[in-house]
PDB file of C-alpha atoms in Angstrom:
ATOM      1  CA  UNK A   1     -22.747 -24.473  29.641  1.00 46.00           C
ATOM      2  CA  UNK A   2     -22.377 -22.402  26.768  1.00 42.00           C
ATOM      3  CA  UNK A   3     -19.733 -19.862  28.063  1.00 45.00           C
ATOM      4  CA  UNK A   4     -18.496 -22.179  30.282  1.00 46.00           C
ATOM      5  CA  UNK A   5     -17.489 -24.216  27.188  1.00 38.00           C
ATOM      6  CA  UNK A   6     -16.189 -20.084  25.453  1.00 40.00           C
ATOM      7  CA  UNK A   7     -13.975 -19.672  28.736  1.00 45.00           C
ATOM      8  CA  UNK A   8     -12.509 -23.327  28.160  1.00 41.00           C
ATOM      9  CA  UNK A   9     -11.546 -22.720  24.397  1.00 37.00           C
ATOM     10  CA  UNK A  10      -9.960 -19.135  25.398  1.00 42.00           C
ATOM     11  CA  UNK A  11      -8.017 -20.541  27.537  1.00 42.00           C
ATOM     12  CA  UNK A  12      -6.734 -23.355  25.553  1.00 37.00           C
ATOM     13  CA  UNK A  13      -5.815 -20.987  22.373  1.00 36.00           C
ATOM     14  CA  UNK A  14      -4.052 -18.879  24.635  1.00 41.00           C
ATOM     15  CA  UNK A  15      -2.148 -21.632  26.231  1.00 38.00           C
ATOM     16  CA  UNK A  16      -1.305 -22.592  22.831  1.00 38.00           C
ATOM     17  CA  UNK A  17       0.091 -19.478  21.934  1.00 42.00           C
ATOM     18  CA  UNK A  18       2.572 -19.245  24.634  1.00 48.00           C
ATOM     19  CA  UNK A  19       5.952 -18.663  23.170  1.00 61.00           C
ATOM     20  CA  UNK A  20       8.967 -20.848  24.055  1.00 73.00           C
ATOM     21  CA  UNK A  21      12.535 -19.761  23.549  1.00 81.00           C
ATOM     22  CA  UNK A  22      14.277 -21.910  21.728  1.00 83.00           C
ATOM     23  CA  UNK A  23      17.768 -22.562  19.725  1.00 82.00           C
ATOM     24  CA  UNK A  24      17.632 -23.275  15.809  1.00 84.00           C
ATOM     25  CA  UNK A  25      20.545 -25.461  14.778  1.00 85.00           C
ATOM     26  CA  UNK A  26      21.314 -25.016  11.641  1.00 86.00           C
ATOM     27  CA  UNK A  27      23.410 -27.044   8.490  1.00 85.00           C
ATOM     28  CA  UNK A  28      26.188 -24.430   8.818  1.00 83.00           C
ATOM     29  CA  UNK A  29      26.308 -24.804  12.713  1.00 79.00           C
ATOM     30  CA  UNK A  30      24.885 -21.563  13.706  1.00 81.00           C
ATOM     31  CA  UNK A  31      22.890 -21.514  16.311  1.00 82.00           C
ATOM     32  CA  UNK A  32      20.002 -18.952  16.754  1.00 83.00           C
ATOM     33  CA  UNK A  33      17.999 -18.281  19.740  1.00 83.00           C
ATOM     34  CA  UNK A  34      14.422 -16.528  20.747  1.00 82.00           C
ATOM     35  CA  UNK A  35      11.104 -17.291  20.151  1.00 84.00           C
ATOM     36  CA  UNK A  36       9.469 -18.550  16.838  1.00 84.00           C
ATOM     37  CA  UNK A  37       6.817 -15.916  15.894  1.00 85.00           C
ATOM     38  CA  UNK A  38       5.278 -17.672  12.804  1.00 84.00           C
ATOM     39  CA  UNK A  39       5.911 -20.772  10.903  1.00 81.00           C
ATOM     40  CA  UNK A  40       5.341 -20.822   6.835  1.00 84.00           C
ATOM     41  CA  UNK A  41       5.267 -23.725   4.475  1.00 83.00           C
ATOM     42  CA  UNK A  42       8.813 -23.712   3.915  1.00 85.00           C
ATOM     43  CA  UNK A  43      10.493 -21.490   6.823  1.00 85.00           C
ATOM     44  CA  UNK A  44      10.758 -20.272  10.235  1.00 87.00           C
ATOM     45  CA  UNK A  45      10.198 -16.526  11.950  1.00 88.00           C
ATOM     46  CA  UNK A  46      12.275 -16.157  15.251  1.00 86.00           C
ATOM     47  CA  UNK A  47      12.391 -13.099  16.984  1.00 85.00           C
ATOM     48  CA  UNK A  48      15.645 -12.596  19.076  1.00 82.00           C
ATOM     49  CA  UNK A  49      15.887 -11.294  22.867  1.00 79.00           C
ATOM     50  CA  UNK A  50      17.087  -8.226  20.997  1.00 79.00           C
ATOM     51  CA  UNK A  51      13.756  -7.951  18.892  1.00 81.00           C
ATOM     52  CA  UNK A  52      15.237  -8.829  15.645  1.00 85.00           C
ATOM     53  CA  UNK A  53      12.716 -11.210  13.496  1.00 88.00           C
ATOM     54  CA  UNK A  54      14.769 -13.648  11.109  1.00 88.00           C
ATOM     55  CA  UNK A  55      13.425 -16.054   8.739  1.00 88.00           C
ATOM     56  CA  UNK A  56      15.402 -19.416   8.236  1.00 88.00           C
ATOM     57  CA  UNK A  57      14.362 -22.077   5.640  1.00 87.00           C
ATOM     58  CA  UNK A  58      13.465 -25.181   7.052  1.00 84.00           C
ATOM     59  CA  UNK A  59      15.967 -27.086   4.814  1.00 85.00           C
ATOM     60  CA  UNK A  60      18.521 -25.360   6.632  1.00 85.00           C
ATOM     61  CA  UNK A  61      17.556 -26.826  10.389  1.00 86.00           C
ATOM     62  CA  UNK A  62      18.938 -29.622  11.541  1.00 84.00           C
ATOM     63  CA  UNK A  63      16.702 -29.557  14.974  1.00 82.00           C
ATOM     64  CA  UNK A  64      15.066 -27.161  17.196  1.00 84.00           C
ATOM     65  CA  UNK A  65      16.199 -27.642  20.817  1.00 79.00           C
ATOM     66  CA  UNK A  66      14.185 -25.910  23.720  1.00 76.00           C
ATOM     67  CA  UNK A  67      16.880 -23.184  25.601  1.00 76.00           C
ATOM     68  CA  UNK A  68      17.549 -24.357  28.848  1.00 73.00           C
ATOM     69  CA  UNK A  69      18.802 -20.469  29.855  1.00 74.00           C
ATOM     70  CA  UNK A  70      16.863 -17.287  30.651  1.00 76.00           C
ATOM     71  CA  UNK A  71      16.549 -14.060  28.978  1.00 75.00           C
ATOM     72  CA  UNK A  72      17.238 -10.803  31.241  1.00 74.00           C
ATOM     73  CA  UNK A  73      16.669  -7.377  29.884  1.00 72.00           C
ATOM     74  CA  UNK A  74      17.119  -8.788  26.681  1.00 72.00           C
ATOM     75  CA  UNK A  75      20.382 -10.399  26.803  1.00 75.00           C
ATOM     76  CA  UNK A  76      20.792 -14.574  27.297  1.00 75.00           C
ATOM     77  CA  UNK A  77      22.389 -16.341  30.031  1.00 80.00           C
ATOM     78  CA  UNK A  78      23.440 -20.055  28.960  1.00 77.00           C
ATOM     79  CA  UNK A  79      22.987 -22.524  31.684  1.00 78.00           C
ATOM     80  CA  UNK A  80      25.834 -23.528  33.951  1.00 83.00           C
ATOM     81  CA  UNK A  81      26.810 -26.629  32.263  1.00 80.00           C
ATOM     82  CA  UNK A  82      28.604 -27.572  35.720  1.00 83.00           C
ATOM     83  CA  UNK A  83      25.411 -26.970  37.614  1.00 86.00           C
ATOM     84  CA  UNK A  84      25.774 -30.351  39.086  1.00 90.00           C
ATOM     85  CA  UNK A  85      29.082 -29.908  40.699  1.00 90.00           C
ATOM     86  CA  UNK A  86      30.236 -26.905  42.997  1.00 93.00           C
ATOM     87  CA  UNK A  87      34.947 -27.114  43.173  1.00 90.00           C
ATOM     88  CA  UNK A  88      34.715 -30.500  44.633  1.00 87.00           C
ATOM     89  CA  UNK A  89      31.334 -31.553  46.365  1.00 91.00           C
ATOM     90  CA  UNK A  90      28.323 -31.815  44.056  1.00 92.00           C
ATOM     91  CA  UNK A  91      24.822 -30.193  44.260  1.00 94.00           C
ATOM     92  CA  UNK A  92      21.440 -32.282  44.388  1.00 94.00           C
ATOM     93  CA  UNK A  93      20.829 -31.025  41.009  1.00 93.00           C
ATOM     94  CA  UNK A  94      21.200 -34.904  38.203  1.00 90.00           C
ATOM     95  CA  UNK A  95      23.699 -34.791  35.400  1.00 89.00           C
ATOM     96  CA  UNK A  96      20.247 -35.728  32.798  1.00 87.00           C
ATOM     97  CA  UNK A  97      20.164 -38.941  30.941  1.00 88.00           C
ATOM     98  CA  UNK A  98      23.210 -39.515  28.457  1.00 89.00           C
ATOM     99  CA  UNK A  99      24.353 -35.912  29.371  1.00 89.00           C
ATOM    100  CA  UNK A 100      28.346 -36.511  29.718  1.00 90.00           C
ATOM    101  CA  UNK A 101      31.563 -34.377  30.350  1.00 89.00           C
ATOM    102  CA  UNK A 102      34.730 -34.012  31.275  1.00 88.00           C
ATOM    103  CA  UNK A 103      36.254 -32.594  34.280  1.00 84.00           C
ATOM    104  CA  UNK A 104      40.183 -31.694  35.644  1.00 81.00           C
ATOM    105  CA  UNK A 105      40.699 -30.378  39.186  1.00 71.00           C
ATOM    106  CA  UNK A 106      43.440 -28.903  39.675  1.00 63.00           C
ATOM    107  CA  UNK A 107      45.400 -31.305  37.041  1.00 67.00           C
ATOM    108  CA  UNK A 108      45.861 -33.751  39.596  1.00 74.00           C
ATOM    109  CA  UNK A 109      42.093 -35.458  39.440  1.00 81.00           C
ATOM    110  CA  UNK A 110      40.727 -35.544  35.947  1.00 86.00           C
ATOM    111  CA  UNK A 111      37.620 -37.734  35.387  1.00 89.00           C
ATOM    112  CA  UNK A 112      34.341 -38.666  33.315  1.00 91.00           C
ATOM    113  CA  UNK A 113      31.150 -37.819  34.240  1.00 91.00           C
ATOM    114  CA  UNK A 114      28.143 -39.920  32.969  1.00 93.00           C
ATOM    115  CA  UNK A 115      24.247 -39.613  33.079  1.00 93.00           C
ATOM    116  CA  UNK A 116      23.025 -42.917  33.683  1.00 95.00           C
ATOM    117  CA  UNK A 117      19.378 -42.222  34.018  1.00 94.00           C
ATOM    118  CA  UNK A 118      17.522 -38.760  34.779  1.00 91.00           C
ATOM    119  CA  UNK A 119      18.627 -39.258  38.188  1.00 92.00           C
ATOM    120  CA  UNK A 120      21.143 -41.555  38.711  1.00 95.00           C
ATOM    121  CA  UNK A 121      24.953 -40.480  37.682  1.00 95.00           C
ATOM    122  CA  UNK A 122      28.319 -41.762  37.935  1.00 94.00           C
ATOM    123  CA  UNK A 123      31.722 -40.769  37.609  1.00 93.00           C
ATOM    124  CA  UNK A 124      35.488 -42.572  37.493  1.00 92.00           C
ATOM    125  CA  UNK A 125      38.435 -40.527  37.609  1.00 88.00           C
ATOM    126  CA  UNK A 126      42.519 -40.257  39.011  1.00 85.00           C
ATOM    127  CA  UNK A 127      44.339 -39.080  40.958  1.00 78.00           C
ATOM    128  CA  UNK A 128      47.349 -38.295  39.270  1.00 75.00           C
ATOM    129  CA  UNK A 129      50.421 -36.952  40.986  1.00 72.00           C
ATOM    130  CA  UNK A 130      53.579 -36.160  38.479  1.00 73.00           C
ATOM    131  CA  UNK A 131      56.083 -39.243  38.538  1.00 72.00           C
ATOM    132  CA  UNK A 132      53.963 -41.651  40.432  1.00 71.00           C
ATOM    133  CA  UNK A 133      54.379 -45.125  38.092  1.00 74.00           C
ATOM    134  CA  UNK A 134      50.478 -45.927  36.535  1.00 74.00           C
ATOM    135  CA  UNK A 135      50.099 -48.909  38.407  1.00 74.00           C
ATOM    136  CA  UNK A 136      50.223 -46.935  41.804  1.00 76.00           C
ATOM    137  CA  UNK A 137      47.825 -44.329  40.392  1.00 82.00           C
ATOM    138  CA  UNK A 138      44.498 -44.335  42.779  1.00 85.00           C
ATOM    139  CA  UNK A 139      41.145 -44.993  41.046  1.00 87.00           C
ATOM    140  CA  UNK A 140      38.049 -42.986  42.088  1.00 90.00           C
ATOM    141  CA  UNK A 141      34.925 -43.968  41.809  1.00 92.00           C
ATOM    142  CA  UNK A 142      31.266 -42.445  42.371  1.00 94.00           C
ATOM    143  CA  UNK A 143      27.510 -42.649  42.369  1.00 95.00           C
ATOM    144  CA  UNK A 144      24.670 -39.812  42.715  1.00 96.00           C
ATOM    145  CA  UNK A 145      21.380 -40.627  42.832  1.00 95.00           C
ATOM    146  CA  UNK A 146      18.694 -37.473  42.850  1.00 91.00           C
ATOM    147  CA  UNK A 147      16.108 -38.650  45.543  1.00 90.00           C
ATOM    148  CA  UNK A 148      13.393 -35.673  45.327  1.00 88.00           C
ATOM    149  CA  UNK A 149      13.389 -32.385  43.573  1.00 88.00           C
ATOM    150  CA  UNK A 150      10.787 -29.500  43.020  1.00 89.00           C
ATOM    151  CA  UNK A 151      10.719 -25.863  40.992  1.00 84.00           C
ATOM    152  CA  UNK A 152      12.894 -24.764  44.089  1.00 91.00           C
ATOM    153  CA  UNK A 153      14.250 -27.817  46.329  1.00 95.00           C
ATOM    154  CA  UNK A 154      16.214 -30.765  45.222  1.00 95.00           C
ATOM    155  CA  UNK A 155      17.406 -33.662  47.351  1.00 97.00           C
ATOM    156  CA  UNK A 156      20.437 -36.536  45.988  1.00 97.00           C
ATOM    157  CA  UNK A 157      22.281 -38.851  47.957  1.00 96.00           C
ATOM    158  CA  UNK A 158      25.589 -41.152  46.560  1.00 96.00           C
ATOM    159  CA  UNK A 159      28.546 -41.878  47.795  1.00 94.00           C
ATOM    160  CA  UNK A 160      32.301 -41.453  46.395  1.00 93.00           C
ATOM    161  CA  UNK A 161      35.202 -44.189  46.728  1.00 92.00           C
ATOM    162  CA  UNK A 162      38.829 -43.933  46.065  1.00 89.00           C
ATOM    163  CA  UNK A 163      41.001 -47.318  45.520  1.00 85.00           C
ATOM    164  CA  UNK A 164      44.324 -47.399  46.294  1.00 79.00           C
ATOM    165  CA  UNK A 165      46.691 -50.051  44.847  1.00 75.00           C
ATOM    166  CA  UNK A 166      47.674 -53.096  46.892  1.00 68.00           C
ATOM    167  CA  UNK A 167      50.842 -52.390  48.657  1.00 66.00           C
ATOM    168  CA  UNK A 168      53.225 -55.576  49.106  1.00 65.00           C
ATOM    169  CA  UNK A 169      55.196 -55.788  51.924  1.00 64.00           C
ATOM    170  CA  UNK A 170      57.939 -58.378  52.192  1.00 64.00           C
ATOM    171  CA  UNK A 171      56.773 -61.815  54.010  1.00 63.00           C
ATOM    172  CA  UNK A 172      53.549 -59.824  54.894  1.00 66.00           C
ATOM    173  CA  UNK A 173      50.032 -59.650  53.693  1.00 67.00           C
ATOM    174  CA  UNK A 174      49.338 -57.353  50.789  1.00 68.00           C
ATOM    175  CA  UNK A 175      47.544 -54.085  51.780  1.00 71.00           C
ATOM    176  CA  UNK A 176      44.478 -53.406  49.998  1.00 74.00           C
ATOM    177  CA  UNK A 177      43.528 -49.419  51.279  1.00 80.00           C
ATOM    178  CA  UNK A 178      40.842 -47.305  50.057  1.00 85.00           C
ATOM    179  CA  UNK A 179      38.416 -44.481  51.436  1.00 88.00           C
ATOM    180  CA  UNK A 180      35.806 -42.277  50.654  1.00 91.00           C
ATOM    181  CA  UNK A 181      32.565 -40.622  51.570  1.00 91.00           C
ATOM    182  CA  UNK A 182      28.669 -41.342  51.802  1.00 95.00           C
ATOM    183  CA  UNK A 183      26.575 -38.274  51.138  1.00 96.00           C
ATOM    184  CA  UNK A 184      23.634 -36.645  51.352  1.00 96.00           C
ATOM    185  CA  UNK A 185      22.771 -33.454  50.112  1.00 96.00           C
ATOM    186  CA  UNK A 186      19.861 -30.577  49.489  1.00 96.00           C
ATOM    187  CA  UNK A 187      19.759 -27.866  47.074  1.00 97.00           C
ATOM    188  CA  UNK A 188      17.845 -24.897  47.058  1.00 96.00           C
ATOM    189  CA  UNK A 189      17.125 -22.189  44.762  1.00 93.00           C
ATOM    190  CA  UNK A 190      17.293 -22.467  40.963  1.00 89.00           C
ATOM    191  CA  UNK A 191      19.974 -23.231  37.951  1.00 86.00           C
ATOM    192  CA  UNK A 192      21.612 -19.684  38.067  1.00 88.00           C
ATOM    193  CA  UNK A 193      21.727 -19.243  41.801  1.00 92.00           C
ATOM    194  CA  UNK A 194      21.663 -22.029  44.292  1.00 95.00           C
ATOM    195  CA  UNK A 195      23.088 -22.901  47.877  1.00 96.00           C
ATOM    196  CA  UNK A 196      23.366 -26.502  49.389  1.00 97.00           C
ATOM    197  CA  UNK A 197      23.851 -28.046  53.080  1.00 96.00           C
ATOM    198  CA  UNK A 198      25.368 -31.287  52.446  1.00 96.00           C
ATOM    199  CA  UNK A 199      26.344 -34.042  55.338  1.00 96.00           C
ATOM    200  CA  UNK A 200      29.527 -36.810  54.650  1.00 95.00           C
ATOM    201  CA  UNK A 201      30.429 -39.921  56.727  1.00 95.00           C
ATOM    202  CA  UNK A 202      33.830 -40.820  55.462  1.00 91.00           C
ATOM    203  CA  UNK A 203      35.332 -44.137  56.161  1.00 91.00           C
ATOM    204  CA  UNK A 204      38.461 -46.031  55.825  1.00 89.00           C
ATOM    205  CA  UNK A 205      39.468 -49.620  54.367  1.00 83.00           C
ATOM    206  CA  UNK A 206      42.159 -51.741  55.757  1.00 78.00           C
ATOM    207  CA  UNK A 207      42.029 -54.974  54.127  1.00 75.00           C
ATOM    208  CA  UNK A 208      38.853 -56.263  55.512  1.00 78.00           C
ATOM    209  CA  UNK A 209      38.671 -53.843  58.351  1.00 80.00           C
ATOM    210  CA  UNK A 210      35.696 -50.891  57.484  1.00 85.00           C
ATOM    211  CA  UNK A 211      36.321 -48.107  59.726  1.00 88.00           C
ATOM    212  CA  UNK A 212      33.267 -45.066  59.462  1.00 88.00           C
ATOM    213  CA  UNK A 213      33.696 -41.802  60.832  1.00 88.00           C
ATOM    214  CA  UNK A 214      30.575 -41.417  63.924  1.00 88.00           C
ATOM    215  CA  UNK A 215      30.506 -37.536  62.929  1.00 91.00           C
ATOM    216  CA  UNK A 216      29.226 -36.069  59.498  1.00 94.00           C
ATOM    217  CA  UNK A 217      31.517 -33.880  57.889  1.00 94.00           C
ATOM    218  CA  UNK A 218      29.444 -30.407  56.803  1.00 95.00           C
ATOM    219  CA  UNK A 219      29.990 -28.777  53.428  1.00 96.00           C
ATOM    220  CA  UNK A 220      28.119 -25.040  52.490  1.00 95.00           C
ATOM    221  CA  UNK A 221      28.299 -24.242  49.109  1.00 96.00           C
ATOM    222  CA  UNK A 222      26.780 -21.607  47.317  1.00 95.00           C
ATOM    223  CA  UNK A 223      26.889 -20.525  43.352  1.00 95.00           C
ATOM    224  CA  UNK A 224      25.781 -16.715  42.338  1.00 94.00           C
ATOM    225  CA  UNK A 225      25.865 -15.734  38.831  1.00 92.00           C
ATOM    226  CA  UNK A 226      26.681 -12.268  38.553  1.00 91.00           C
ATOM    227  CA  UNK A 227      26.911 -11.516  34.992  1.00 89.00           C
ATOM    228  CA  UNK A 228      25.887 -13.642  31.648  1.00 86.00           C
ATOM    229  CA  UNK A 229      29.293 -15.541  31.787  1.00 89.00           C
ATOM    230  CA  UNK A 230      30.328 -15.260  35.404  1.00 93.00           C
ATOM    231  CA  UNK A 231      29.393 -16.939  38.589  1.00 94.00           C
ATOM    232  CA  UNK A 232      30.992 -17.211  41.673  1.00 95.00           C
ATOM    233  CA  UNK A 233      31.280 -20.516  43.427  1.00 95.00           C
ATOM    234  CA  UNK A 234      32.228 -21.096  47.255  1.00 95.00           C
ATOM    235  CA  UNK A 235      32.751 -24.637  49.228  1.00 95.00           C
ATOM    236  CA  UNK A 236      33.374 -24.804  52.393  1.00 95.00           C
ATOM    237  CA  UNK A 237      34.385 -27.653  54.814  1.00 94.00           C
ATOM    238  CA  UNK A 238      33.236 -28.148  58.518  1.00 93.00           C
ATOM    239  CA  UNK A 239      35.098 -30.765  60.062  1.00 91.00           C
ATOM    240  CA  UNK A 240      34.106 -32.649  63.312  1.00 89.00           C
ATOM    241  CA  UNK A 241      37.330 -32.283  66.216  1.00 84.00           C
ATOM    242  CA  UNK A 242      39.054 -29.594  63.911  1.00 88.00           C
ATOM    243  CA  UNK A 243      40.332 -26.030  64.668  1.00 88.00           C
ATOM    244  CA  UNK A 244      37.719 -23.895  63.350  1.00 88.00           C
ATOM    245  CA  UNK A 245      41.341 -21.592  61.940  1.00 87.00           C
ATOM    246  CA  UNK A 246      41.930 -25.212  60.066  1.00 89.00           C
ATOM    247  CA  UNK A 247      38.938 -25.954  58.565  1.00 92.00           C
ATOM    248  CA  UNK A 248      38.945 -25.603  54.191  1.00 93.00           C
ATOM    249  CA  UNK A 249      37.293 -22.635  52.719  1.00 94.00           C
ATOM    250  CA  UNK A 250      36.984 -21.717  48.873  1.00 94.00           C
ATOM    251  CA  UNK A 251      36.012 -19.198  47.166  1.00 95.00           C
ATOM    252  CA  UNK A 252      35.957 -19.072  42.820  1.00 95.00           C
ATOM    253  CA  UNK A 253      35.043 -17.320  39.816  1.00 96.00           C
ATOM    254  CA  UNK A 254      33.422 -19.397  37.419  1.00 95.00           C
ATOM    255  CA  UNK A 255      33.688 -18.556  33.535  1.00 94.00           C
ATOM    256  CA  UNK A 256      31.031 -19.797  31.413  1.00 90.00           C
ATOM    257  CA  UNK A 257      30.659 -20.810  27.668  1.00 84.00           C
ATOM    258  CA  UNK A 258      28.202 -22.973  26.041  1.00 78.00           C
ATOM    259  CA  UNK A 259      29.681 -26.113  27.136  1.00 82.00           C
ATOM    260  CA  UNK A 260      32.747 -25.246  29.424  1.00 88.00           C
ATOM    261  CA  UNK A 261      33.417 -24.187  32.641  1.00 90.00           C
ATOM    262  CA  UNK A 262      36.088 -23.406  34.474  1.00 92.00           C
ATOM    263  CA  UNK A 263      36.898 -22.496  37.809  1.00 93.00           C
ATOM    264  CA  UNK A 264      39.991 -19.705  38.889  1.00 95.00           C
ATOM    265  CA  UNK A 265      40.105 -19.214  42.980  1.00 94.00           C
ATOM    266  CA  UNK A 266      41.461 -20.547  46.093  1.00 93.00           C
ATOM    267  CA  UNK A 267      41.383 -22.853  48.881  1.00 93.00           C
ATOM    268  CA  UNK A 268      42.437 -21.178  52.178  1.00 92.00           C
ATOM    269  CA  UNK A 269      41.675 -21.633  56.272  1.00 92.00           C
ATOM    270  CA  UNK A 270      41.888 -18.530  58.412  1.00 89.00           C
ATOM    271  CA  UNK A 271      45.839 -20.229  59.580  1.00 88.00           C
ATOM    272  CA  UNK A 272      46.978 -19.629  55.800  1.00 85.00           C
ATOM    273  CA  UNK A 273      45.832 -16.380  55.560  1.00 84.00           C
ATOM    274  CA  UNK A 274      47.262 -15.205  58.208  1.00 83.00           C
ATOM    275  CA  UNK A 275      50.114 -16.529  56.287  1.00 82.00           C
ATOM    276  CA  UNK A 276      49.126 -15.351  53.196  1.00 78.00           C
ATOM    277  CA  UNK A 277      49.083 -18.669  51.891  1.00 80.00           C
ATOM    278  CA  UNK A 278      45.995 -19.666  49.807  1.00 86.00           C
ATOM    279  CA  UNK A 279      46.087 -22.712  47.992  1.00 88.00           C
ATOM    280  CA  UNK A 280      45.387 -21.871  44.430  1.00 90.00           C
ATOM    281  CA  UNK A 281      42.608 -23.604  42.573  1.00 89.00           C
ATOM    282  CA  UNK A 282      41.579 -24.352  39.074  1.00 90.00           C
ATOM    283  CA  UNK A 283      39.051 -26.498  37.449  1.00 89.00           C
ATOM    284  CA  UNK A 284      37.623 -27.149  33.664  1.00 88.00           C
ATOM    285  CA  UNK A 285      34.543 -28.793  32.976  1.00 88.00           C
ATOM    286  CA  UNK A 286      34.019 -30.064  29.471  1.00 87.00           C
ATOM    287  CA  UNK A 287      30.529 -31.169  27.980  1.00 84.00           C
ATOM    288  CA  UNK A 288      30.027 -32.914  25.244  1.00 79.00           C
TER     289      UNK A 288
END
């Protein structure tokens, strides 16, 4: 009982005395990040992925926040902060509770991007076209809900609706169109690399008439990061009853900072190539 009781407190010191990287914040908005070696009375020790050992007074944090990133051969990669979204079709991975940004695609569909709860997300958003008068703007609208998720696998389901204004016709009824999508999707792999199968029914709104499509739409998407700021990011589009040479393919890089994204590529089938017509694509992603 005796050693058994030894093993038990070995354990638990050196359990305790597993480092975790963090990021110091502190009063003049630097931000510092390794692991804190020792704490003192009145400061902190943190030893960068470089090996550099710093002390900071603890008047001069504001808060200690664990780093969501990993260290590589001593240098850091920051997390994708668009690691829920691929160019248009999002992954299984959840926004995170009051987590919130900003997004553009292509200028023509900004929106806002809210964590509701751990899981559950929503987003409302445009589509804008240049000259079109704001009351015939269309209004998007969207829900993701993450339905099971481990270390390496992630499951979400939602669905996405767009709204478009009531169109009057002359001694006819109005015209109330919309349209969207309902989704489910799997994720596998981890924040810096990940590929996901995701299956779409859209449907169609005619005043009261609800049309939905019998055949899923497919979408393969893939993000690589290939260097501490770069990632590349593909989507790509199987349609039911459509020319394989007509289907939507993508293929971006992804630039990274701390809390923007954005996305330079294109969007091409194997008709515009031929062509040499790709359909040029970018995207920003603000977090706040």
């Amino acid at each position: 009982m005796k050693y058994l009781l030894l093993i038990f407190l070995s354990i638990t010191l050196l359990i305790a005395q597993d480092k975790v990287t963090v990021s110091i914040i502190t009063t003049d908005g630097s931000e510092l990040t390794g692991e804190i070696v020792s704490e003192a009375e009145n400061d902190y020790t943190i030893e960068t992925p470089a090996g550099i050992k710093i002390t900071v007074p603890k008047s001069a944090v504001i808060k200690i926040n664990e780093f969501k990133g990993k260290i590589q051969k001593g240098k850091l990669y920051q997390p994708d902060p668009n690691k829920s979204m691929y160019l248009f079709s999002p992954s299984a991975y959840p926004i995170g509770k009051n987590n919130k940004y900003c997004r553009d695609f292509c200028i023509l569909f900004p929106s806002f991007n809210y964590g509701i709860t751990e899981t559950i997300s929503a987003q409302a958003g445009i589509f804008w076209v240049p000259g079109l008068d704001i009351n015939d703007i269309p209004i998007i609208g969207s829900l993701k809900t993450s339905l099971f998720s481990t270390e390496k696998l992630a499951f979400a389901g939602g669905f996405m609706y767009v709204g478009i204004p009531t169109i009057s016709i002359e001694d006819e009824e109005d015209l109330h169109l919309g349209g969207g999508f309902l989704f489910i999707t799997g994720t596998y792999g981890d924040h810096f690399n990940h590929a996901t199968l995701s299956l779409g029914w859209g449907f169609a709104r005619g005043n009261d008439d609800w049309q939905m499509m019998e055949r899923p739409i497919f979408v393969i998407a893939g993000n690589k990061r290939i260097s501490q700021n770069i990632a590349l990011v593909t989507e790509n589009w199987i349609w039911p009853d459509i020319e394989f040479g007509y289907m939507p393919f993508s293929l971006s890089a992804r630039f990274l900072g701390k809390r923007i994204a954005t996305d330079v590529g294109i969007l091409f089938t194997i008709e515009t190539i031929k062509q040499g017509l790709p359909i040029p694509i970018i995207n920003f992603t603000y977090h706040f």
